[in-house]
Amino acid sequence: MRKYVIMGVQGSGKGTQGGLLAAGLDLVHISVGDIFRWHVKNHTKLGAQVRRLVAAGELVGDDLVADVVRDRLQLHDWNYGFVIDGFPRNRRQAEFFLESYDLDGVIHLDLPDEEVWRRVLARRLCSRCGMDYNLIAHRPEVEGRCDVCDGDLVSREDDTPDALARRLGDYHSKIDPVLELFRGKEYVMTIDARADKATVQRAIRTRFNLPPYEG
Ligand SMILES: [Zn+2]
Protein backbone atom coordinates (compact mmCIF):
# COMPACT_ATOMS: atom_id res chain seq x y z
CA MET A 1 0.00 0.00 0.00
CA ARG A 2 1.22 3.47 -0.86
CA LYS A 3 0.24 6.65 0.89
CA TYR A 4 1.23 10.07 -0.34
CA VAL A 5 0.46 13.64 0.48
CA ILE A 6 0.73 16.10 -2.38
CA MET A 7 1.26 19.73 -1.44
CA GLY A 8 1.52 22.89 -3.44
CA VAL A 9 0.03 26.29 -3.72
CA GLN A 10 -3.17 26.82 -5.67
CA GLY A 11 -2.46 26.64 -9.41
CA SER A 12 0.55 24.34 -8.91
CA GLY A 13 -1.36 21.48 -10.52
CA LYS A 14 -1.63 19.32 -7.42
CA GLY A 15 -5.14 18.15 -8.35
CA THR A 16 -3.98 17.13 -11.83
CA GLN A 17 -0.77 15.50 -10.60
CA GLY A 18 -2.53 13.72 -7.74
CA GLY A 19 -5.09 12.41 -10.23
CA LEU A 20 -2.44 11.13 -12.68
CA LEU A 21 -0.50 9.45 -9.91
CA ALA A 22 -3.60 7.83 -8.46
CA ALA A 23 -4.80 6.60 -11.87
CA GLY A 24 -1.41 5.09 -12.69
CA LEU A 25 -0.90 3.31 -9.38
CA ASP A 26 -4.50 2.36 -8.58
CA LEU A 27 -4.60 4.69 -5.61
CA VAL A 28 -7.60 6.68 -4.43
CA HIS A 29 -7.21 10.39 -5.07
CA ILE A 30 -8.65 12.33 -2.17
CA SER A 31 -8.96 16.00 -3.07
CA VAL A 32 -10.36 18.17 -0.31
CA GLY A 33 -11.23 20.87 -2.87
CA ASP A 34 -13.19 18.39 -5.01
CA ILE A 35 -15.10 17.11 -1.97
CA PHE A 36 -16.15 20.65 -1.07
CA ARG A 37 -17.03 21.50 -4.68
CA TRP A 38 -19.19 18.36 -4.84
CA HIS A 39 -21.08 19.49 -1.74
CA VAL A 40 -21.59 23.00 -3.13
CA LYS A 41 -22.80 21.64 -6.47
CA ASN A 42 -25.18 19.18 -4.83
CA HIS A 43 -26.54 21.77 -2.38
CA THR A 44 -25.80 19.78 0.75
CA LYS A 45 -25.78 21.37 4.19
CA LEU A 46 -21.99 21.36 4.16
CA GLY A 47 -22.09 22.91 0.68
CA ALA A 48 -24.25 25.78 1.94
CA GLN A 49 -21.79 26.37 4.78
CA VAL A 50 -18.86 26.47 2.33
CA ARG A 51 -20.73 28.79 -0.03
CA ARG A 52 -21.40 31.27 2.79
CA LEU A 53 -17.73 31.28 3.80
CA VAL A 54 -16.53 31.82 0.24
CA ALA A 55 -19.08 34.59 -0.36
CA ALA A 56 -17.83 36.33 2.80
CA GLY A 57 -14.27 36.07 1.48
CA GLU A 58 -13.30 33.60 4.19
CA LEU A 59 -11.55 30.29 4.05
CA VAL A 60 -13.00 26.97 5.08
CA GLY A 61 -11.83 26.34 8.64
CA ASP A 62 -9.14 23.77 9.39
CA ASP A 63 -11.38 21.77 11.71
CA LEU A 64 -14.04 21.42 9.05
CA VAL A 65 -11.39 20.22 6.61
CA ALA A 66 -10.10 17.71 9.17
CA ASP A 67 -13.63 16.33 9.71
CA VAL A 68 -14.19 15.89 5.98
CA VAL A 69 -10.85 14.10 5.54
CA ARG A 70 -11.42 11.84 8.52
CA ASP A 71 -14.85 10.81 7.20
CA ARG A 72 -13.39 10.19 3.76
CA LEU A 73 -10.52 8.03 5.00
CA GLN A 74 -12.88 6.03 7.19
CA LEU A 75 -14.60 4.70 4.08
CA HIS A 76 -11.51 2.46 3.73
CA ASP A 77 -11.99 2.05 -0.01
CA TRP A 78 -8.29 2.66 -0.62
CA ASN A 79 -6.98 -0.89 -0.85
CA TYR A 80 -3.81 0.10 -2.67
CA GLY A 81 -3.36 3.39 -0.90
CA PHE A 82 -4.17 7.05 -1.47
CA VAL A 83 -2.90 10.39 -2.67
CA ILE A 84 -4.34 13.23 -0.63
CA ASP A 85 -4.33 16.87 -1.61
CA GLY A 86 -5.53 19.83 0.41
CA PHE A 87 -4.61 18.28 3.75
CA PRO A 88 -3.01 18.65 6.29
CA ARG A 89 -3.46 22.40 6.67
CA ASN A 90 -1.57 23.09 9.87
CA ARG A 91 1.10 21.54 12.09
CA ARG A 92 -1.37 20.02 14.50
CA GLN A 93 -3.15 18.18 11.69
CA ALA A 94 0.19 17.15 10.19
CA GLU A 95 1.36 15.65 13.49
CA PHE A 96 -1.89 13.76 13.89
CA PHE A 97 -1.67 12.53 10.29
CA LEU A 98 1.88 11.27 10.76
CA GLU A 99 0.88 9.36 13.89
CA SER A 100 -2.17 7.79 12.25
CA TYR A 101 -0.92 6.92 8.78
CA ASP A 102 2.41 5.58 7.73
CA LEU A 103 3.16 7.92 4.83
CA ASP A 104 5.39 6.85 1.96
CA GLY A 105 6.22 10.36 0.95
CA VAL A 106 5.27 13.98 0.57
CA ILE A 107 5.25 15.45 -2.92
CA HIS A 108 5.87 19.17 -2.81
CA LEU A 109 5.02 20.95 -6.06
CA ASP A 110 7.03 24.12 -6.05
CA LEU A 111 5.66 27.10 -7.98
CA PRO A 112 6.82 30.72 -7.57
CA ASP A 113 4.08 33.14 -6.50
CA GLU A 114 4.36 35.22 -9.69
CA GLU A 115 3.54 32.10 -11.71
CA VAL A 116 0.60 31.37 -9.41
CA TRP A 117 -0.79 34.83 -10.20
CA ARG A 118 -0.42 34.26 -13.90
CA ARG A 119 -2.07 30.83 -13.84
CA VAL A 120 -4.91 31.45 -11.42
CA LEU A 121 -6.08 34.71 -12.95
CA ALA A 122 -6.21 32.98 -16.37
CA ARG A 123 -8.73 30.38 -15.17
CA ARG A 124 -12.24 30.40 -16.57
CA LEU A 125 -15.26 28.23 -15.99
CA CYS A 126 -18.31 27.63 -18.20
CA SER A 127 -21.31 29.16 -16.46
CA ARG A 128 -23.59 26.56 -18.05
CA CYS A 129 -21.85 23.14 -18.02
CA GLY A 130 -18.99 23.78 -15.59
CA MET A 131 -16.16 22.88 -18.00
CA ASP A 132 -12.79 24.35 -16.93
CA TYR A 133 -10.71 26.53 -19.24
CA ASN A 134 -7.45 28.35 -18.92
CA LEU A 135 -6.49 31.28 -21.11
CA ILE A 136 -2.85 30.11 -21.05
CA ALA A 137 -3.04 26.32 -21.31
CA HIS A 138 -6.55 25.48 -22.50
CA ARG A 139 -8.06 28.32 -24.53
CA PRO A 140 -11.62 28.08 -25.84
CA GLU A 141 -11.93 28.10 -29.62
CA VAL A 142 -14.11 31.20 -29.52
CA GLU A 143 -13.15 33.83 -26.98
CA GLY A 144 -15.47 33.83 -23.97
CA ARG A 145 -17.57 30.85 -25.14
CA CYS A 146 -17.60 27.23 -24.07
CA ASP A 147 -16.46 24.76 -26.79
CA VAL A 148 -18.93 22.16 -25.54
CA CYS A 149 -22.17 24.05 -24.92
CA ASP A 150 -21.49 27.65 -26.08
CA GLY A 151 -22.15 28.93 -22.54
CA ASP A 152 -20.52 32.11 -21.19
CA LEU A 153 -17.07 31.68 -19.66
CA VAL A 154 -16.63 33.40 -16.32
CA SER A 155 -14.00 33.59 -13.59
CA ARG A 156 -14.62 31.51 -10.50
CA GLU A 157 -16.12 33.76 -7.87
CA ASP A 158 -13.08 33.33 -5.62
CA ASP A 159 -10.49 34.02 -8.35
CA THR A 160 -10.20 37.77 -7.77
CA PRO A 161 -6.78 39.41 -7.10
CA ASP A 162 -7.78 40.27 -3.50
CA ALA A 163 -8.95 36.77 -2.74
CA LEU A 164 -5.85 35.26 -4.35
CA ALA A 165 -3.52 37.52 -2.35
CA ARG A 166 -5.29 36.44 0.82
CA ARG A 167 -5.11 32.75 -0.09
CA LEU A 168 -1.42 32.98 -0.96
CA GLY A 169 -0.66 34.70 2.34
CA ASP A 170 -2.68 32.08 4.18
CA TYR A 171 -0.95 29.27 2.31
CA HIS A 172 2.56 30.43 3.16
CA SER A 173 1.83 31.19 6.80
CA LYS A 174 0.22 27.80 7.38
CA ILE A 175 1.67 25.38 4.90
CA ASP A 176 5.32 26.41 5.07
CA PRO A 177 5.48 25.21 8.71
CA VAL A 178 3.74 21.94 7.73
CA LEU A 179 6.38 21.36 5.07
CA GLU A 180 9.10 22.06 7.62
CA LEU A 181 7.60 19.43 9.90
CA PHE A 182 7.40 16.88 7.09
CA ARG A 183 10.96 17.66 6.02
CA GLY A 184 12.15 16.74 9.49
CA LYS A 185 10.28 13.43 9.64
CA GLU A 186 9.26 12.26 6.22
CA TYR A 187 10.42 11.85 2.75
CA VAL A 188 9.70 15.21 1.06
CA MET A 189 10.49 15.56 -2.64
CA THR A 190 10.33 19.07 -4.04
CA ILE A 191 9.36 19.05 -7.72
CA ASP A 192 9.56 22.07 -10.02
CA ALA A 193 5.91 22.62 -11.01
CA ARG A 194 6.59 25.12 -13.81
CA ALA A 195 7.00 22.41 -16.46
CA ASP A 196 4.11 20.86 -18.43
CA LYS A 197 2.02 18.25 -16.67
CA ALA A 198 3.61 15.15 -18.25
CA THR A 199 7.11 16.36 -17.32
CA VAL A 200 6.03 17.04 -13.74
CA GLN A 201 4.39 13.61 -13.46
CA ARG A 202 7.51 11.89 -14.81
CA ALA A 203 9.64 13.79 -12.30
CA ILE A 204 7.41 12.66 -9.41
CA ARG A 205 7.62 9.00 -10.50
CA THR A 206 11.38 9.16 -10.94
CA ARG A 207 12.00 10.80 -7.59
CA PHE A 208 9.93 8.20 -5.72
CA ASN A 209 11.16 5.20 -7.76
CA LEU A 210 7.66 4.49 -9.06
CA PRO A 211 6.66 2.86 -12.37
CA PRO A 212 7.24 5.38 -15.21
CA TYR A 213 4.44 7.59 -16.49
CA GLU A 214 3.29 6.44 -19.96
CA GLY A 215 1.21 9.49 -20.89
ZN1 LIG B 1 -20.15 24.69 -21.31
mmCIF file of C-alpha atoms and ligand atoms in Angstrom:
data_model
loop_
_atom_site.group_PDB
_atom_site.id
_atom_site.type_symbol
_atom_site.label_atom_id
_atom_site.label_comp_id
_atom_site.label_asym_id
_atom_site.label_seq_id
_atom_site.Cartn_x
_atom_site.Cartn_y
_atom_site.Cartn_z
ATOM 1 C CA MET A 1 0.000 0.000 0.000
ATOM 2 C CA ARG A 2 1.221 3.468 -0.859
ATOM 3 C CA LYS A 3 0.240 6.650 0.893
ATOM 4 C CA TYR A 4 1.225 10.072 -0.342
ATOM 5 C CA VAL A 5 0.460 13.641 0.485
ATOM 6 C CA ILE A 6 0.731 16.101 -2.385
ATOM 7 C CA MET A 7 1.262 19.733 -1.442
ATOM 8 C CA GLY A 8 1.516 22.889 -3.438
ATOM 9 C CA VAL A 9 0.026 26.293 -3.725
ATOM 10 C CA GLN A 10 -3.171 26.819 -5.672
ATOM 11 C CA GLY A 11 -2.455 26.638 -9.407
ATOM 12 C CA SER A 12 0.553 24.340 -8.907
ATOM 13 C CA GLY A 13 -1.361 21.475 -10.517
ATOM 14 C CA LYS A 14 -1.635 19.324 -7.425
ATOM 15 C CA GLY A 15 -5.137 18.151 -8.349
ATOM 16 C CA THR A 16 -3.977 17.130 -11.828
ATOM 17 C CA GLN A 17 -0.774 15.502 -10.600
ATOM 18 C CA GLY A 18 -2.526 13.720 -7.743
ATOM 19 C CA GLY A 19 -5.095 12.406 -10.228
ATOM 20 C CA LEU A 20 -2.445 11.134 -12.675
ATOM 21 C CA LEU A 21 -0.497 9.451 -9.914
ATOM 22 C CA ALA A 22 -3.604 7.835 -8.462
ATOM 23 C CA ALA A 23 -4.802 6.598 -11.866
ATOM 24 C CA GLY A 24 -1.409 5.094 -12.693
ATOM 25 C CA LEU A 25 -0.896 3.312 -9.379
ATOM 26 C CA ASP A 26 -4.503 2.361 -8.581
ATOM 27 C CA LEU A 27 -4.600 4.693 -5.614
ATOM 28 C CA VAL A 28 -7.597 6.677 -4.427
ATOM 29 C CA HIS A 29 -7.210 10.394 -5.071
ATOM 30 C CA ILE A 30 -8.646 12.334 -2.168
ATOM 31 C CA SER A 31 -8.961 16.001 -3.070
ATOM 32 C CA VAL A 32 -10.359 18.173 -0.310
ATOM 33 C CA GLY A 33 -11.230 20.871 -2.873
ATOM 34 C CA ASP A 34 -13.189 18.387 -5.008
ATOM 35 C CA ILE A 35 -15.099 17.112 -1.973
ATOM 36 C CA PHE A 36 -16.154 20.653 -1.067
ATOM 37 C CA ARG A 37 -17.026 21.495 -4.681
ATOM 38 C CA TRP A 38 -19.188 18.364 -4.839
ATOM 39 C CA HIS A 39 -21.083 19.493 -1.745
ATOM 40 C CA VAL A 40 -21.594 22.996 -3.135
ATOM 41 C CA LYS A 41 -22.799 21.638 -6.474
ATOM 42 C CA ASN A 42 -25.180 19.180 -4.831
ATOM 43 C CA HIS A 43 -26.538 21.769 -2.377
ATOM 44 C CA THR A 44 -25.801 19.780 0.754
ATOM 45 C CA LYS A 45 -25.783 21.366 4.195
ATOM 46 C CA LEU A 46 -21.991 21.364 4.156
ATOM 47 C CA GLY A 47 -22.092 22.914 0.683
ATOM 48 C CA ALA A 48 -24.246 25.784 1.935
ATOM 49 C CA GLN A 49 -21.786 26.372 4.775
ATOM 50 C CA VAL A 50 -18.856 26.473 2.331
ATOM 51 C CA ARG A 51 -20.729 28.793 -0.028
ATOM 52 C CA ARG A 52 -21.402 31.274 2.790
ATOM 53 C CA LEU A 53 -17.729 31.285 3.805
ATOM 54 C CA VAL A 54 -16.530 31.820 0.239
ATOM 55 C CA ALA A 55 -19.082 34.593 -0.355
ATOM 56 C CA ALA A 56 -17.830 36.334 2.802
ATOM 57 C CA GLY A 57 -14.265 36.065 1.483
ATOM 58 C CA GLU A 58 -13.296 33.603 4.192
ATOM 59 C CA LEU A 59 -11.552 30.289 4.052
ATOM 60 C CA VAL A 60 -13.003 26.973 5.078
ATOM 61 C CA GLY A 61 -11.826 26.335 8.639
ATOM 62 C CA ASP A 62 -9.135 23.771 9.391
ATOM 63 C CA ASP A 63 -11.378 21.772 11.710
ATOM 64 C CA LEU A 64 -14.043 21.419 9.055
ATOM 65 C CA VAL A 65 -11.392 20.220 6.605
ATOM 66 C CA ALA A 66 -10.098 17.715 9.166
ATOM 67 C CA ASP A 67 -13.628 16.325 9.708
ATOM 68 C CA VAL A 68 -14.190 15.885 5.980
ATOM 69 C CA VAL A 69 -10.848 14.099 5.538
ATOM 70 C CA ARG A 70 -11.422 11.838 8.517
ATOM 71 C CA ASP A 71 -14.846 10.813 7.203
ATOM 72 C CA ARG A 72 -13.391 10.191 3.760
ATOM 73 C CA LEU A 73 -10.517 8.029 5.001
ATOM 74 C CA GLN A 74 -12.881 6.034 7.193
ATOM 75 C CA LEU A 75 -14.597 4.697 4.083
ATOM 76 C CA HIS A 76 -11.514 2.462 3.730
ATOM 77 C CA ASP A 77 -11.987 2.049 -0.005
ATOM 78 C CA TRP A 78 -8.287 2.664 -0.623
ATOM 79 C CA ASN A 79 -6.982 -0.890 -0.853
ATOM 80 C CA TYR A 80 -3.806 0.097 -2.672
ATOM 81 C CA GLY A 81 -3.362 3.393 -0.904
ATOM 82 C CA PHE A 82 -4.167 7.046 -1.471
ATOM 83 C CA VAL A 83 -2.899 10.389 -2.665
ATOM 84 C CA ILE A 84 -4.344 13.226 -0.631
ATOM 85 C CA ASP A 85 -4.331 16.870 -1.606
ATOM 86 C CA GLY A 86 -5.531 19.832 0.406
ATOM 87 C CA PHE A 87 -4.607 18.279 3.750
ATOM 88 C CA PRO A 88 -3.008 18.654 6.292
ATOM 89 C CA ARG A 89 -3.462 22.397 6.673
ATOM 90 C CA ASN A 90 -1.570 23.094 9.867
ATOM 91 C CA ARG A 91 1.098 21.545 12.087
ATOM 92 C CA ARG A 92 -1.368 20.016 14.496
ATOM 93 C CA GLN A 93 -3.147 18.182 11.690
ATOM 94 C CA ALA A 94 0.194 17.148 10.194
ATOM 95 C CA GLU A 95 1.361 15.653 13.487
ATOM 96 C CA PHE A 96 -1.890 13.762 13.887
ATOM 97 C CA PHE A 97 -1.673 12.529 10.294
ATOM 98 C CA LEU A 98 1.877 11.268 10.760
ATOM 99 C CA GLU A 99 0.879 9.360 13.889
ATOM 100 C CA SER A 100 -2.171 7.791 12.246
ATOM 101 C CA TYR A 101 -0.916 6.921 8.776
ATOM 102 C CA ASP A 102 2.412 5.576 7.728
ATOM 103 C CA LEU A 103 3.159 7.921 4.831
ATOM 104 C CA ASP A 104 5.390 6.848 1.956
ATOM 105 C CA GLY A 105 6.219 10.362 0.954
ATOM 106 C CA VAL A 106 5.274 13.976 0.567
ATOM 107 C CA ILE A 107 5.246 15.449 -2.915
ATOM 108 C CA HIS A 108 5.870 19.167 -2.813
ATOM 109 C CA LEU A 109 5.022 20.953 -6.065
ATOM 110 C CA ASP A 110 7.028 24.118 -6.051
ATOM 111 C CA LEU A 111 5.661 27.096 -7.976
ATOM 112 C CA PRO A 112 6.824 30.717 -7.568
ATOM 113 C CA ASP A 113 4.081 33.144 -6.500
ATOM 114 C CA GLU A 114 4.356 35.216 -9.688
ATOM 115 C CA GLU A 115 3.542 32.096 -11.715
ATOM 116 C CA VAL A 116 0.597 31.371 -9.410
ATOM 117 C CA TRP A 117 -0.791 34.826 -10.197
ATOM 118 C CA ARG A 118 -0.422 34.262 -13.901
ATOM 119 C CA ARG A 119 -2.073 30.831 -13.837
ATOM 120 C CA VAL A 120 -4.908 31.454 -11.424
ATOM 121 C CA LEU A 121 -6.083 34.710 -12.952
ATOM 122 C CA ALA A 122 -6.208 32.979 -16.366
ATOM 123 C CA ARG A 123 -8.727 30.376 -15.170
ATOM 124 C CA ARG A 124 -12.244 30.404 -16.570
ATOM 125 C CA LEU A 125 -15.265 28.235 -15.987
ATOM 126 C CA CYS A 126 -18.309 27.632 -18.201
ATOM 127 C CA SER A 127 -21.314 29.159 -16.460
ATOM 128 C CA ARG A 128 -23.587 26.560 -18.054
ATOM 129 C CA CYS A 129 -21.847 23.143 -18.025
ATOM 130 C CA GLY A 130 -18.986 23.785 -15.590
ATOM 131 C CA MET A 131 -16.159 22.884 -17.999
ATOM 132 C CA ASP A 132 -12.789 24.354 -16.931
ATOM 133 C CA TYR A 133 -10.707 26.535 -19.238
ATOM 134 C CA ASN A 134 -7.453 28.345 -18.916
ATOM 135 C CA LEU A 135 -6.486 31.285 -21.111
ATOM 136 C CA ILE A 136 -2.854 30.105 -21.053
ATOM 137 C CA ALA A 137 -3.036 26.322 -21.310
ATOM 138 C CA HIS A 138 -6.552 25.483 -22.502
ATOM 139 C CA ARG A 139 -8.064 28.324 -24.530
ATOM 140 C CA PRO A 140 -11.619 28.080 -25.839
ATOM 141 C CA GLU A 141 -11.933 28.101 -29.622
ATOM 142 C CA VAL A 142 -14.106 31.204 -29.524
ATOM 143 C CA GLU A 143 -13.151 33.827 -26.980
ATOM 144 C CA GLY A 144 -15.468 33.835 -23.970
ATOM 145 C CA ARG A 145 -17.573 30.854 -25.144
ATOM 146 C CA CYS A 146 -17.605 27.229 -24.068
ATOM 147 C CA ASP A 147 -16.463 24.759 -26.790
ATOM 148 C CA VAL A 148 -18.927 22.160 -25.538
ATOM 149 C CA CYS A 149 -22.166 24.052 -24.916
ATOM 150 C CA ASP A 150 -21.492 27.650 -26.080
ATOM 151 C CA GLY A 151 -22.155 28.934 -22.536
ATOM 152 C CA ASP A 152 -20.519 32.111 -21.195
ATOM 153 C CA LEU A 153 -17.074 31.678 -19.661
ATOM 154 C CA VAL A 154 -16.635 33.398 -16.319
ATOM 155 C CA SER A 155 -14.002 33.586 -13.590
ATOM 156 C CA ARG A 156 -14.622 31.511 -10.501
ATOM 157 C CA GLU A 157 -16.124 33.761 -7.873
ATOM 158 C CA ASP A 158 -13.080 33.333 -5.618
ATOM 159 C CA ASP A 159 -10.489 34.023 -8.348
ATOM 160 C CA THR A 160 -10.196 37.772 -7.766
ATOM 161 C CA PRO A 161 -6.783 39.412 -7.096
ATOM 162 C CA ASP A 162 -7.780 40.275 -3.505
ATOM 163 C CA ALA A 163 -8.946 36.769 -2.744
ATOM 164 C CA LEU A 164 -5.854 35.261 -4.355
ATOM 165 C CA ALA A 165 -3.515 37.522 -2.351
ATOM 166 C CA ARG A 166 -5.291 36.439 0.816
ATOM 167 C CA ARG A 167 -5.114 32.752 -0.090
ATOM 168 C CA LEU A 168 -1.416 32.978 -0.962
ATOM 169 C CA GLY A 169 -0.658 34.705 2.343
ATOM 170 C CA ASP A 170 -2.682 32.080 4.179
ATOM 171 C CA TYR A 171 -0.952 29.269 2.307
ATOM 172 C CA HIS A 172 2.557 30.434 3.163
ATOM 173 C CA SER A 173 1.834 31.192 6.802
ATOM 174 C CA LYS A 174 0.221 27.800 7.384
ATOM 175 C CA ILE A 175 1.671 25.383 4.897
ATOM 176 C CA ASP A 176 5.316 26.408 5.069
ATOM 177 C CA PRO A 177 5.475 25.208 8.714
ATOM 178 C CA VAL A 178 3.741 21.942 7.734
ATOM 179 C CA LEU A 179 6.378 21.363 5.071
ATOM 180 C CA GLU A 180 9.101 22.059 7.615
ATOM 181 C CA LEU A 181 7.596 19.434 9.903
ATOM 182 C CA PHE A 182 7.404 16.880 7.090
ATOM 183 C CA ARG A 183 10.963 17.660 6.021
ATOM 184 C CA GLY A 184 12.151 16.741 9.489
ATOM 185 C CA LYS A 185 10.281 13.434 9.642
ATOM 186 C CA GLU A 186 9.259 12.260 6.223
ATOM 187 C CA TYR A 187 10.423 11.854 2.751
ATOM 188 C CA VAL A 188 9.699 15.208 1.056
ATOM 189 C CA MET A 189 10.489 15.561 -2.639
ATOM 190 C CA THR A 190 10.325 19.067 -4.038
ATOM 191 C CA ILE A 191 9.361 19.047 -7.717
ATOM 192 C CA ASP A 192 9.560 22.065 -10.024
ATOM 193 C CA ALA A 193 5.912 22.618 -11.013
ATOM 194 C CA ARG A 194 6.587 25.122 -13.810
ATOM 195 C CA ALA A 195 7.002 22.406 -16.464
ATOM 196 C CA ASP A 196 4.115 20.855 -18.428
ATOM 197 C CA LYS A 197 2.018 18.249 -16.671
ATOM 198 C CA ALA A 198 3.606 15.151 -18.250
ATOM 199 C CA THR A 199 7.106 16.357 -17.316
ATOM 200 C CA VAL A 200 6.029 17.043 -13.741
ATOM 201 C CA GLN A 201 4.389 13.612 -13.460
ATOM 202 C CA ARG A 202 7.507 11.892 -14.814
ATOM 203 C CA ALA A 203 9.641 13.793 -12.297
ATOM 204 C CA ILE A 204 7.410 12.659 -9.414
ATOM 205 C CA ARG A 205 7.620 8.997 -10.499
ATOM 206 C CA THR A 206 11.380 9.159 -10.945
ATOM 207 C CA ARG A 207 12.000 10.799 -7.587
ATOM 208 C CA PHE A 208 9.935 8.197 -5.716
ATOM 209 C CA ASN A 209 11.159 5.198 -7.761
ATOM 210 C CA LEU A 210 7.663 4.495 -9.058
ATOM 211 C CA PRO A 211 6.663 2.855 -12.366
ATOM 212 C CA PRO A 212 7.235 5.378 -15.207
ATOM 213 C CA TYR A 213 4.440 7.588 -16.494
ATOM 214 C CA GLU A 214 3.291 6.440 -19.957
ATOM 215 C CA GLY A 215 1.214 9.493 -20.889
HETATM 216 ZN ZN ZN B 1 -20.154 24.685 -21.311
#
